[in-house]
């Protein structure tokens, strides 16, 4: 029975009791008639009416009581049914394997089953002590360390999954009720997780086994491939070793051939330059003695021929050394103007004799390079300009650029077509010279220029217009400001008095050269003594014998060389005197050795003009 039914039943009982009281009061008044006198008939009539009303009311009350009794019976039955349903519901909740909890609108726990209570009892949390809220339960779970981790929510309608500290898994699902409450289910999914883990492990093991089998197959295939590759590599290595051995053998043969070529050319050049050197000395002596114009012309022509032959031999030797890599640059800072001035003086008379104007623009530039190799480059370029200029002029000058000093050689000659500008730098390739040029050439001058440029790492450039002229140039790097500059010896024409009465000792294993030196130096006014070896010199030499200058050939007979002779004479005379070493050997090794002894090296063939200039400089200082 509901509260409303109970209230209605109570009101009916109260009304029934009130009606009975009213009837009793009315009956008493009629019987006593002591309050209001009325007529007996009227009283009877009134009592009859009241009796009818009372009967009607009583019948109504009885009917109502009957209805109430029926309703009460129904309510009792309904209550019994509800209690039975509630009991069945509670039994069902208790019988389920999930933890069940019901919370009201304030999220206080209203009811829960044994599974839910046991879940918290395992964590030493008694939910029966006092009413507890959902928030308090969660706080206790965190404090007790009941939950290790929570998995990410996969779907909003799915429950949260927690891992407990006892390695069990729980899925918590929440559902709101119609009155604002909350139903919460705790489902133990440990077996599902274990099954899922086993399934994942089985899948992992299956994939691992498949991968292992696949890798095993690939390993076997790769092993076969590697074995094949190793065999191929081994064969290739063996083949490369054979090729390398052949290459090394070929390199040795090439080096030996190159060395043999160099030695052969050096020997040939030495053997050829010896008589040429003697010839130049005799020609120089003839030029000093002859006074008749016809004789002078013949001697001059003979001198030019000998000079040409010597130049050809020198070019062949230089090409051989450049190809063999036997030339190592000796780079030092020097004043470029001193070098170019000497070369300008050297070529001025040659240009005038060829009917050309020769101009030189002085420079104060300081450069860093090998002065001897630069001199050879400029000498070849100027000589080439004179050779291919029928008329007009040749200009030697410099221009400063960002990358360095550019030495320019201009001419107003025949010019060079574009298709021939590469060819002229090749060996034994040359264009037709001007008709009036009487010299000879093998076409090695510009080839030597190009090779020296590569050795020095200085760029060579050419600009030419056919019929207008050409400009050859080489660019040299600037010298550092703090560098010590090597002064270059200038070659002024010495005064004849410098040579008068000077004692010059000449040692050369070639008697012709000794006679040539004797004749030439005597014409210059020197007192000359010549010897062919130290063996003939030492018995006749006295420590008191005056020596103002020594001229000695480097390559003497036997194991002797010019440096040994020079040191012997200095020890015997107990003084130092200027020494000129003459040799056909143009190697850097010999040049370094001579310089270390503070001697002067002149290469064969030695022109009388150069020899006179060097002697004049040494005797004057």
Coordinates of C-alpha atoms in Angstrom, one line a residue:
X1 CA 0.0 0.0 0.0
X2 CA 1.3 3.4 -1.0
X3 CA 1.4 6.5 1.2
X4 CA -1.6 8.0 -0.7
X5 CA -3.7 5.0 -0.2
X6 CA -2.9 4.9 3.5
X7 CA -3.8 8.6 3.8
X8 CA -7.2 8.2 2.0
X9 CA -8.1 5.2 4.2
X10 CA -7.3 7.2 7.4
X11 CA -9.5 10.1 6.1
X12 CA -12.4 7.7 5.5
X13 CA -12.1 6.3 9.0
X14 CA -12.0 9.7 10.5
X15 CA -15.1 10.8 8.6
X16 CA -17.0 7.6 9.6
X17 CA -16.1 8.2 13.2
X18 CA -17.3 11.9 13.0
X19 CA -20.6 10.8 11.4
X20 CA -21.2 8.3 14.2
X21 CA -20.6 10.9 16.8
X22 CA -23.0 13.3 15.2
X23 CA -25.8 10.6 15.1
X24 CA -25.2 9.8 18.8
X25 CA -25.5 13.5 19.7
X26 CA -28.7 13.9 17.7
X27 CA -30.3 10.8 19.3
X28 CA -29.5 12.0 22.7
X29 CA -31.0 15.4 22.1
X30 CA -34.2 13.9 20.8
X31 CA -34.6 11.6 23.7
X32 CA -33.8 14.1 26.4
X33 CA -35.5 17.1 24.7
X34 CA -34.0 19.3 27.3
X35 CA -32.3 21.8 25.0
X36 CA -34.8 22.9 22.4
X37 CA -38.5 22.0 22.8
X38 CA -40.0 20.8 19.6
X39 CA -43.2 19.2 18.5
X40 CA -43.2 15.4 18.9
X41 CA -44.2 14.9 15.3
X42 CA -41.7 17.2 14.0
X43 CA -39.1 15.6 16.1
X44 CA -40.2 12.2 14.9
X45 CA -40.2 13.4 11.3
X46 CA -36.8 14.9 11.8
X47 CA -35.5 11.7 13.3
X48 CA -36.8 9.7 10.4
X49 CA -35.0 12.0 8.0
X50 CA -31.9 11.8 10.1
X51 CA -32.2 8.1 10.2
X52 CA -32.5 7.9 6.4
X53 CA -29.5 10.1 6.1
X54 CA -27.6 8.1 8.6
X55 CA -28.5 4.9 6.8
X56 CA -27.4 6.3 3.5
X57 CA -24.2 7.6 5.0
X58 CA -23.6 4.2 6.7
X59 CA -24.2 2.3 3.5
X60 CA -21.8 4.7 1.7
X61 CA -19.3 4.2 4.4
X62 CA -19.7 0.5 4.3
X63 CA -19.2 0.5 0.6
X64 CA -16.2 2.7 1.0
X65 CA -14.9 0.4 3.7
X66 CA -15.4 -2.5 1.4
X67 CA -13.6 -0.7 -1.4
X68 CA -10.8 0.2 1.0
X69 CA -10.5 -3.4 2.2
X70 CA -10.3 -4.5 -1.4
X71 CA -7.8 -1.9 -2.1
X72 CA -5.9 -2.7 1.0
X73 CA -5.9 -6.4 -0.1
X74 CA -4.6 -5.3 -3.5
X75 CA -2.0 -3.1 -1.9
X76 CA -0.9 -5.9 0.3
X77 CA -0.7 -8.2 -2.7
X78 CA 1.1 -5.5 -4.7
X79 CA 3.5 -4.9 -1.8
X80 CA 4.1 -8.6 -1.6
X81 CA 4.7 -8.8 -5.3
X82 CA 7.0 -5.7 -5.2
X83 CA 8.9 -7.2 -2.3
X84 CA 9.2 -10.5 -4.1
X85 CA 10.3 -8.6 -7.3
X86 CA 12.7 -6.6 -5.2
X87 CA 14.1 -9.7 -3.6
X88 CA 14.4 -11.4 -7.0
X89 CA 16.2 -8.2 -8.3
X90 CA 18.5 -8.2 -5.3
X91 CA 19.1 -11.9 -5.7
X92 CA 19.8 -11.3 -9.4
X93 CA 22.2 -8.5 -8.5
X94 CA 24.0 -10.6 -5.9
X95 CA 24.2 -13.5 -8.3
X96 CA 25.9 -11.6 -11.2
X97 CA 29.7 -11.9 -11.5
X98 CA 30.1 -8.1 -11.9
X99 CA 30.3 -5.6 -9.1
X100 CA 27.1 -3.5 -9.0
X101 CA 26.7 -0.1 -7.3
X102 CA 23.8 2.3 -7.2
X103 CA 24.3 6.0 -6.4
X104 CA 21.7 8.7 -5.8
X105 CA 21.6 12.2 -7.3
X106 CA 24.3 13.3 -4.8
X107 CA 26.5 10.4 -5.9
X108 CA 26.2 8.7 -2.5
X109 CA 26.2 5.0 -2.5
X110 CA 22.6 3.6 -2.1
X111 CA 23.1 -0.1 -2.7
X112 CA 25.8 -2.4 -3.9
X113 CA 26.2 -6.2 -4.2
X114 CA 28.7 -8.5 -2.6
X115 CA 31.1 -8.4 -5.6
X116 CA 31.4 -4.7 -5.4
X117 CA 31.9 -4.8 -1.6
X118 CA 34.5 -7.5 -1.9
X119 CA 36.3 -5.6 -4.6
X120 CA 36.9 -2.8 -2.1
X121 CA 37.4 -5.1 0.9
X122 CA 40.4 -6.6 -0.9
X123 CA 41.8 -3.1 -0.7
X124 CA 40.9 -2.7 3.0
X125 CA 38.1 -0.3 2.3
X126 CA 34.8 -1.1 4.2
X127 CA 31.8 0.5 2.4
X128 CA 29.4 -0.4 5.2
X129 CA 30.9 1.9 7.8
X130 CA 29.3 5.1 6.7
X131 CA 27.6 6.5 3.6
X132 CA 30.3 7.2 1.0
X133 CA 30.4 9.1 -2.2
X134 CA 31.8 8.1 -5.6
X135 CA 34.5 10.8 -5.3
X136 CA 35.6 9.5 -1.9
X137 CA 35.8 6.0 -3.3
X138 CA 38.0 7.1 -6.2
X139 CA 40.2 9.1 -3.7
X140 CA 40.6 6.0 -1.5
X141 CA 41.5 3.9 -4.6
X142 CA 44.3 6.3 -5.5
X143 CA 45.5 6.5 -1.9
X144 CA 45.6 2.7 -1.5
X145 CA 47.4 2.2 -4.8
X146 CA 44.6 -0.1 -6.0
X147 CA 45.0 1.1 -9.6
X148 CA 48.3 0.8 -11.5
X149 CA 47.3 2.3 -14.8
X150 CA 44.3 3.2 -16.9
X151 CA 44.1 2.3 -20.5
X152 CA 43.0 5.0 -23.0
X153 CA 39.3 5.1 -23.7
X154 CA 38.7 3.4 -27.1
X155 CA 35.0 4.5 -27.5
X156 CA 32.9 7.0 -25.4
X157 CA 30.2 4.3 -24.8
X158 CA 32.7 1.7 -23.6
X159 CA 33.8 1.5 -20.0
X160 CA 37.2 2.4 -18.7
X161 CA 39.8 -0.4 -18.2
X162 CA 42.0 -0.4 -15.2
X163 CA 44.9 -2.7 -14.2
X164 CA 44.9 -3.4 -10.4
X165 CA 48.0 -3.9 -8.3
X166 CA 47.2 -7.6 -8.1
X167 CA 47.6 -7.9 -11.9
X168 CA 43.9 -8.2 -12.4
X169 CA 42.0 -6.1 -15.0
X170 CA 38.6 -4.4 -14.3
X171 CA 36.3 -2.7 -16.8
X172 CA 34.2 0.0 -15.1
X173 CA 30.9 1.0 -16.9
X174 CA 28.7 3.9 -15.8
X175 CA 25.0 4.4 -16.7
X176 CA 22.7 7.2 -15.5
X177 CA 19.3 6.4 -14.0
X178 CA 16.0 8.2 -14.8
X179 CA 16.0 10.0 -11.4
X180 CA 19.5 11.4 -11.9
X181 CA 21.3 8.6 -10.1
X182 CA 24.1 6.5 -11.4
X183 CA 24.6 2.7 -11.9
X184 CA 28.2 1.5 -12.0
X185 CA 29.3 -2.0 -13.0
X186 CA 32.7 -3.4 -12.2
X187 CA 33.5 -6.3 -14.6
X188 CA 36.6 -8.5 -14.1
X189 CA 38.1 -8.9 -17.6
X190 CA 41.3 -10.6 -16.4
X191 CA 40.6 -13.8 -18.3
X192 CA 39.7 -11.7 -21.4
X193 CA 43.0 -9.8 -21.1
X194 CA 44.9 -13.0 -20.6
X195 CA 43.2 -14.5 -23.6
X196 CA 43.9 -11.3 -25.6
X197 CA 47.5 -11.4 -24.4
X198 CA 47.9 -15.0 -25.3
X199 CA 46.3 -14.3 -28.6
X200 CA 48.7 -11.4 -29.2
X201 CA 51.6 -13.6 -28.0
X202 CA 50.5 -16.4 -30.3
X203 CA 50.2 -13.9 -33.2
X204 CA 53.6 -12.4 -32.3
X205 CA 55.2 -15.9 -32.1
X206 CA 53.5 -16.8 -35.4
X207 CA 54.9 -13.6 -37.0
X208 CA 58.2 -14.1 -35.3
X209 CA 58.4 -17.7 -36.6
X210 CA 57.4 -16.5 -40.1
X211 CA 60.0 -13.7 -39.9
X212 CA 62.5 -16.2 -38.7
X213 CA 61.7 -18.6 -41.6
X214 CA 61.8 -15.7 -44.0
X215 CA 65.0 -14.4 -42.6
X216 CA 66.5 -17.8 -42.7
X217 CA 65.6 -18.1 -46.3
X218 CA 66.9 -14.6 -47.1
X219 CA 70.0 -15.4 -45.0
X220 CA 70.6 -18.5 -47.1
X221 CA 70.0 -16.6 -50.3
X222 CA 72.2 -13.8 -49.1
X223 CA 74.9 -16.2 -48.0
X224 CA 74.9 -17.7 -51.5
X225 CA 74.9 -14.2 -53.0
X226 CA 77.8 -13.1 -50.7
X227 CA 79.7 -16.2 -51.5
X228 CA 79.3 -15.5 -55.2
X229 CA 80.1 -11.8 -54.6
X230 CA 83.1 -12.8 -52.5
X231 CA 84.3 -15.0 -55.2
X232 CA 83.8 -12.2 -57.8
X233 CA 85.5 -9.7 -55.5
X234 CA 88.4 -12.1 -54.9
X235 CA 88.7 -12.6 -58.6
X236 CA 88.4 -8.8 -59.1
X237 CA 91.0 -8.2 -56.4
X238 CA 93.4 -10.7 -58.0
X239 CA 92.7 -9.1 -61.4
X240 CA 93.3 -5.7 -59.9
X241 CA 96.5 -6.9 -58.3
X242 CA 97.7 -8.2 -61.6
X243 CA 96.7 -5.0 -63.3
X244 CA 98.3 -2.9 -60.5
X245 CA 101.5 -5.0 -60.8
X246 CA 101.5 -4.5 -64.6
X247 CA 100.8 -0.8 -64.1
X248 CA 103.6 -0.5 -61.5
X249 CA 105.9 -2.4 -63.9
X250 CA 104.8 -0.1 -66.7
X251 CA 105.3 2.9 -64.5
X252 CA 108.8 1.6 -63.6
X253 CA 109.6 1.1 -67.2
X254 CA 108.2 4.5 -68.1
X255 CA 110.2 6.1 -65.3
X256 CA 113.3 4.2 -66.4
X257 CA 112.6 5.2 -69.9
X258 CA 112.0 8.8 -68.9
X259 CA 115.1 8.7 -66.7
X260 CA 117.1 7.2 -69.5
X261 CA 115.7 9.8 -71.9
X262 CA 116.6 12.6 -69.5
X263 CA 120.1 11.1 -69.0
X264 CA 120.5 10.6 -72.7
X265 CA 119.5 14.1 -73.5
X266 CA 121.6 15.4 -70.7
X267 CA 124.6 13.4 -71.9
X268 CA 123.9 14.4 -75.5
X269 CA 123.4 18.0 -74.6
X270 CA 126.6 18.0 -72.5
X271 CA 128.6 16.4 -75.3
X272 CA 127.1 18.8 -77.8
X273 CA 127.3 21.9 -75.7
X274 CA 130.9 21.3 -74.9
X275 CA 132.1 22.1 -78.4
X276 CA 129.4 24.7 -78.8
X277 CA 130.6 26.4 -75.6
X278 CA 134.2 26.3 -77.0
X279 CA 132.9 27.7 -80.3
X280 CA 131.2 30.6 -78.6
X281 CA 134.3 31.4 -76.7
X282 CA 136.4 31.4 -79.8
X283 CA 133.7 33.5 -81.6
X284 CA 133.8 36.0 -78.8
X285 CA 137.5 36.2 -79.1
X286 CA 137.2 36.7 -82.8
X287 CA 134.7 39.5 -82.3
X288 CA 137.1 41.3 -80.0
X289 CA 140.0 40.9 -82.4
X290 CA 138.5 41.5 -85.8
X291 CA 138.1 45.1 -87.0
X292 CA 137.1 44.7 -90.6
X293 CA 133.4 45.0 -91.4
X294 CA 133.3 41.9 -93.6
X295 CA 135.0 39.8 -91.0
X296 CA 132.7 41.2 -88.3
X297 CA 129.7 40.2 -90.4
X298 CA 130.9 36.7 -90.8
X299 CA 131.7 36.3 -87.2
X300 CA 128.3 37.7 -86.2
X301 CA 126.6 35.2 -88.5
X302 CA 128.6 32.4 -87.1
X303 CA 127.7 33.5 -83.6
X304 CA 124.0 33.5 -84.4
X305 CA 124.2 30.0 -85.9
X306 CA 126.0 28.7 -82.8
X307 CA 123.5 30.4 -80.5
X308 CA 120.6 28.9 -82.5
X309 CA 122.0 25.4 -82.2
X310 CA 122.6 25.9 -78.4
X311 CA 119.1 27.2 -78.0
X312 CA 117.6 24.2 -79.8
X313 CA 119.6 21.8 -77.6
X314 CA 118.6 23.7 -74.4
X315 CA 114.9 23.6 -75.4
X316 CA 115.1 19.8 -75.9
X317 CA 116.6 19.4 -72.5
X318 CA 114.1 21.7 -70.9
X319 CA 111.1 19.9 -72.5
X320 CA 112.6 16.5 -71.3
X321 CA 112.9 17.8 -67.7
X322 CA 109.5 19.3 -67.7
X323 CA 107.9 16.1 -69.0
X324 CA 109.8 14.0 -66.4
X325 CA 108.8 16.3 -63.6
X326 CA 112.4 16.9 -62.8
X327 CA 112.0 20.7 -62.3
X328 CA 111.0 21.8 -58.8
X329 CA 110.2 25.5 -58.5
X330 CA 112.3 27.5 -56.1
X331 CA 109.8 30.2 -55.3
X332 CA 111.0 33.3 -53.5
X333 CA 109.9 36.9 -53.3
X334 CA 111.8 39.2 -55.7
X335 CA 111.5 42.6 -57.4
X336 CA 110.0 41.9 -60.8
X337 CA 111.3 45.2 -62.2
X338 CA 115.0 44.0 -61.9
X339 CA 114.3 40.8 -63.8
X340 CA 112.3 42.5 -66.6
X341 CA 114.9 45.3 -66.9
X342 CA 117.7 42.7 -67.5
X343 CA 115.5 41.0 -70.1
X344 CA 114.6 44.3 -71.8
X345 CA 118.3 45.2 -72.1
X346 CA 119.0 41.7 -73.5
X347 CA 116.3 42.0 -76.2
X348 CA 116.6 45.6 -77.1
X349 CA 119.5 45.2 -79.5
X350 CA 118.0 42.1 -81.0
X351 CA 114.7 44.0 -81.7
X352 CA 116.6 46.9 -83.2
X353 CA 118.6 44.6 -85.4
X354 CA 115.3 43.1 -86.6
X355 CA 114.0 46.5 -87.6
X356 CA 111.5 46.6 -84.7
X357 CA 110.8 49.1 -82.0
X358 CA 111.1 47.7 -78.5
X359 CA 109.4 49.4 -75.5
X360 CA 109.7 48.4 -71.9
X361 CA 107.4 49.8 -69.1
X362 CA 109.2 49.6 -65.7
X363 CA 107.5 48.2 -62.7
X364 CA 108.1 48.3 -58.9
X365 CA 106.0 45.2 -58.3
X366 CA 107.1 42.6 -55.7
X367 CA 106.1 39.0 -56.7
X368 CA 106.5 35.5 -55.3
X369 CA 107.8 32.9 -57.8
X370 CA 110.9 31.3 -59.3
X371 CA 112.8 34.1 -60.9
X372 CA 114.8 31.8 -63.2
X373 CA 111.7 30.0 -64.6
X374 CA 109.9 33.4 -65.0
X375 CA 112.9 34.7 -66.9
X376 CA 112.8 31.7 -69.2
X377 CA 109.0 32.2 -69.8
X378 CA 109.4 36.0 -70.6
X379 CA 112.5 35.3 -72.7
X380 CA 110.6 32.8 -74.8
X381 CA 107.5 35.1 -75.2
X382 CA 109.6 38.1 -76.2
X383 CA 111.7 36.0 -78.6
X384 CA 108.4 34.6 -80.1
X385 CA 107.1 38.2 -80.5
X386 CA 110.2 39.3 -82.3
X387 CA 110.1 36.2 -84.5
X388 CA 106.5 36.7 -85.7
X389 CA 106.5 40.6 -86.1
X390 CA 107.5 41.7 -89.6
X391 CA 107.5 45.3 -88.7
X392 CA 106.1 47.5 -86.0
X393 CA 106.9 47.2 -82.3
X394 CA 107.1 44.9 -79.3
X395 CA 106.1 46.0 -75.8
X396 CA 107.0 44.4 -72.5
X397 CA 105.1 45.6 -69.4
X398 CA 103.0 44.7 -66.4
X399 CA 99.5 45.4 -65.1
X400 CA 98.2 45.0 -61.6
X401 CA 95.1 42.9 -61.1
X402 CA 93.2 41.5 -58.1
X403 CA 94.7 38.1 -58.6
X404 CA 98.3 39.3 -59.1
X405 CA 100.8 41.0 -61.4
X406 CA 100.2 40.2 -65.1
X407 CA 103.2 40.3 -67.3
X408 CA 102.2 41.3 -70.9
X409 CA 104.1 40.9 -74.1
X410 CA 102.5 42.8 -76.9
X411 CA 103.4 42.7 -80.6
X412 CA 102.0 44.1 -83.8
X413 CA 102.8 41.0 -85.7
X414 CA 100.8 38.6 -88.0
X415 CA 98.4 37.5 -85.2
X416 CA 97.2 34.0 -84.6
X417 CA 93.8 32.6 -85.8
X418 CA 91.5 31.2 -83.1
X419 CA 91.8 27.7 -84.4
X420 CA 95.6 27.8 -84.1
X421 CA 95.8 29.3 -80.6
X422 CA 95.7 26.0 -78.9
X423 CA 98.0 24.3 -81.4
X424 CA 100.9 26.7 -80.9
X425 CA 101.4 25.6 -77.2
X426 CA 102.0 22.0 -78.4
X427 CA 105.5 20.6 -78.9
X428 CA 107.0 20.9 -82.3
X429 CA 104.0 23.0 -83.5
X430 CA 104.7 26.4 -84.9
X431 CA 103.4 29.0 -87.4
X432 CA 105.4 30.4 -90.3
X433 CA 107.7 33.2 -89.1
X434 CA 108.2 36.5 -90.8
X435 CA 110.3 36.2 -94.0
X436 CA 113.1 38.3 -92.7
X437 CA 113.6 36.1 -89.6
X438 CA 116.9 34.2 -90.1
X439 CA 116.8 32.0 -87.0
X440 CA 115.7 28.4 -86.6
X441 CA 113.0 26.9 -84.4
X442 CA 111.7 23.5 -83.4
X443 CA 108.4 24.9 -82.1
X444 CA 109.3 24.3 -78.5
X445 CA 109.3 27.9 -77.1
X446 CA 105.6 28.2 -76.3
X447 CA 105.4 24.6 -75.3
X448 CA 108.1 25.3 -72.6
X449 CA 106.1 28.4 -71.6
X450 CA 102.9 26.4 -71.1
X451 CA 104.7 23.6 -69.1
X452 CA 106.5 26.1 -66.9
X453 CA 103.2 27.8 -66.2
X454 CA 101.7 24.6 -65.1
X455 CA 104.7 23.8 -62.9
X456 CA 104.6 27.3 -61.3
X457 CA 100.7 27.2 -61.1
X458 CA 100.7 30.6 -62.9
X459 CA 98.0 31.0 -65.6
X460 CA 99.1 31.6 -69.2
X461 CA 96.7 33.6 -71.5
X462 CA 96.7 34.6 -75.2
X463 CA 94.7 37.3 -77.0
X464 CA 95.3 37.7 -80.7
X465 CA 93.7 39.2 -83.8
X466 CA 95.0 38.0 -87.2
X467 CA 96.7 40.9 -89.0
X468 CA 96.6 43.1 -85.8
X469 CA 99.0 41.4 -83.4
X470 CA 99.0 39.3 -80.2
X471 CA 99.3 39.6 -76.4
X472 CA 100.8 36.8 -74.4
X473 CA 100.6 37.1 -70.6
X474 CA 101.4 35.3 -67.4
X475 CA 100.0 36.2 -64.0
X476 CA 102.2 36.0 -60.9
X477 CA 101.1 36.3 -57.2
X478 CA 102.0 39.3 -55.1
X479 CA 104.7 38.8 -52.5
X480 CA 103.9 39.4 -48.9
X481 CA 104.9 42.8 -47.6
X482 CA 107.0 41.4 -44.7
X483 CA 108.9 39.0 -47.1
X484 CA 112.7 39.4 -47.5
X485 CA 113.3 40.2 -51.2
X486 CA 116.1 38.5 -53.1
X487 CA 117.9 41.2 -55.2
X488 CA 118.6 40.2 -58.8
X489 CA 122.0 40.9 -60.3
X490 CA 121.8 43.5 -63.0
X491 CA 124.1 43.2 -66.0
X492 CA 125.6 46.5 -66.8
X493 CA 128.3 46.6 -69.4
X494 CA 131.6 46.4 -67.4
X495 CA 134.3 49.0 -68.0
X496 CA 137.4 47.5 -69.6
X497 CA 139.6 48.6 -66.7
X498 CA 137.7 46.1 -64.5
X499 CA 139.4 43.2 -66.3
X500 CA 142.9 44.7 -66.6
X501 CA 145.5 42.6 -64.8
X502 CA 143.0 40.3 -63.1
X503 CA 144.2 36.8 -62.4
X504 CA 141.6 34.3 -63.6
X505 CA 142.1 30.6 -63.1
X506 CA 140.1 28.3 -65.5
X507 CA 139.6 24.5 -64.9
X508 CA 137.8 22.5 -67.6
X509 CA 138.4 19.0 -68.8
X510 CA 137.8 20.1 -72.4
X511 CA 141.1 21.5 -73.9
X512 CA 139.2 23.4 -76.6
X513 CA 137.2 25.3 -73.9
X514 CA 140.4 26.0 -72.0
X515 CA 141.9 27.5 -75.2
X516 CA 138.7 29.4 -75.9
X517 CA 138.7 30.8 -72.4
X518 CA 142.4 31.7 -72.6
X519 CA 141.8 33.6 -75.9
X520 CA 138.6 35.4 -74.8
X521 CA 139.7 36.4 -71.3
X522 CA 143.1 37.5 -72.6
X523 CA 141.4 39.8 -75.1
X524 CA 139.5 41.4 -72.1
X525 CA 142.8 42.1 -70.4
X526 CA 142.9 39.3 -67.8
X527 CA 145.9 37.2 -66.7
X528 CA 144.6 33.6 -67.5
X529 CA 145.8 30.2 -66.4
X530 CA 144.0 27.0 -67.5
X531 CA 144.0 23.4 -66.3
X532 CA 142.1 20.3 -67.4
X533 CA 141.9 18.6 -63.9
X534 CA 142.9 18.9 -60.3
X535 CA 145.6 16.3 -61.0
X536 CA 147.5 18.7 -63.2
X537 CA 146.6 21.8 -61.1
X538 CA 147.7 20.7 -57.6
X539 CA 151.4 20.1 -58.3
X540 CA 151.8 23.5 -60.0
X541 CA 149.6 25.5 -57.6
X542 CA 151.3 27.6 -54.9
X543 CA 149.5 29.1 -52.0
X544 CA 151.0 32.5 -52.9
X545 CA 149.6 32.3 -56.4
X546 CA 147.2 35.2 -56.9
X547 CA 143.6 34.3 -57.8
X548 CA 141.0 37.0 -58.4
X549 CA 138.4 34.7 -59.9
X550 CA 137.9 31.0 -60.5
X551 CA 136.0 29.6 -63.5
X552 CA 135.5 25.8 -63.2
X553 CA 133.6 23.2 -65.0
X554 CA 131.4 21.1 -62.7
X555 CA 131.8 17.8 -64.6
X556 CA 135.5 16.9 -64.6
X557 CA 137.1 13.6 -65.4
X558 CA 137.1 10.8 -62.9
X559 CA 135.4 11.5 -59.6
X560 CA 136.3 15.1 -59.6
X561 CA 133.9 18.0 -59.8
X562 CA 134.2 21.7 -59.8
X563 CA 133.1 22.2 -56.2
X564 CA 135.9 19.9 -55.0
X565 CA 138.4 22.0 -57.0
X566 CA 137.1 25.2 -55.7
X567 CA 137.3 24.0 -52.1
X568 CA 140.8 22.7 -52.6
X569 CA 142.0 26.1 -54.0
X570 CA 140.3 28.0 -51.2
X571 CA 142.0 25.8 -48.6
X572 CA 145.4 26.1 -50.2
X573 CA 145.2 29.8 -50.7
X574 CA 143.5 30.3 -47.3
X575 CA 141.1 32.9 -48.8
X576 CA 137.7 33.1 -50.5
X577 CA 137.5 34.3 -54.0
X578 CA 134.6 34.6 -56.5
X579 CA 133.8 31.4 -58.3
X580 CA 131.8 30.7 -61.4
X581 CA 130.7 27.1 -61.9
X582 CA 129.9 26.2 -65.6
X583 CA 127.8 23.2 -66.5
X584 CA 125.4 21.8 -69.0
X585 CA 123.4 20.3 -66.1
X586 CA 120.3 22.5 -65.6
X587 CA 118.9 20.5 -62.6
X588 CA 117.6 22.2 -59.5
X589 CA 119.8 19.9 -57.4
X590 CA 123.0 21.3 -58.9
X591 CA 121.7 24.9 -58.7
X592 CA 120.9 24.5 -55.0
X593 CA 124.3 22.9 -54.3
X594 CA 126.1 25.7 -56.1
X595 CA 124.1 28.4 -54.3
X596 CA 124.8 26.7 -50.9
X597 CA 128.5 27.3 -51.5
X598 CA 127.8 30.9 -52.5
X599 CA 129.1 30.4 -56.1
X600 CA 127.6 31.5 -59.4
X601 CA 126.2 28.9 -61.8
X602 CA 126.3 29.5 -65.6
X603 CA 124.8 27.0 -68.0
X604 CA 126.6 25.9 -71.1
X605 CA 126.8 27.2 -73.7
X606 CA 127.9 30.4 -72.1
X607 CA 127.6 33.4 -74.3
X608 CA 130.6 35.8 -74.1
X609 CA 128.2 38.7 -73.4
X610 CA 126.7 37.0 -70.3
X611 CA 130.2 35.8 -69.2
X612 CA 131.6 39.3 -69.5
X613 CA 128.7 40.8 -67.5
X614 CA 129.0 38.3 -64.7
X615 CA 132.8 38.6 -64.6
X616 CA 132.6 42.3 -64.5
X617 CA 130.1 42.3 -61.7
X618 CA 132.2 39.8 -59.6
X619 CA 135.5 41.5 -60.2
X620 CA 134.1 45.0 -59.5
X621 CA 132.7 44.0 -56.0

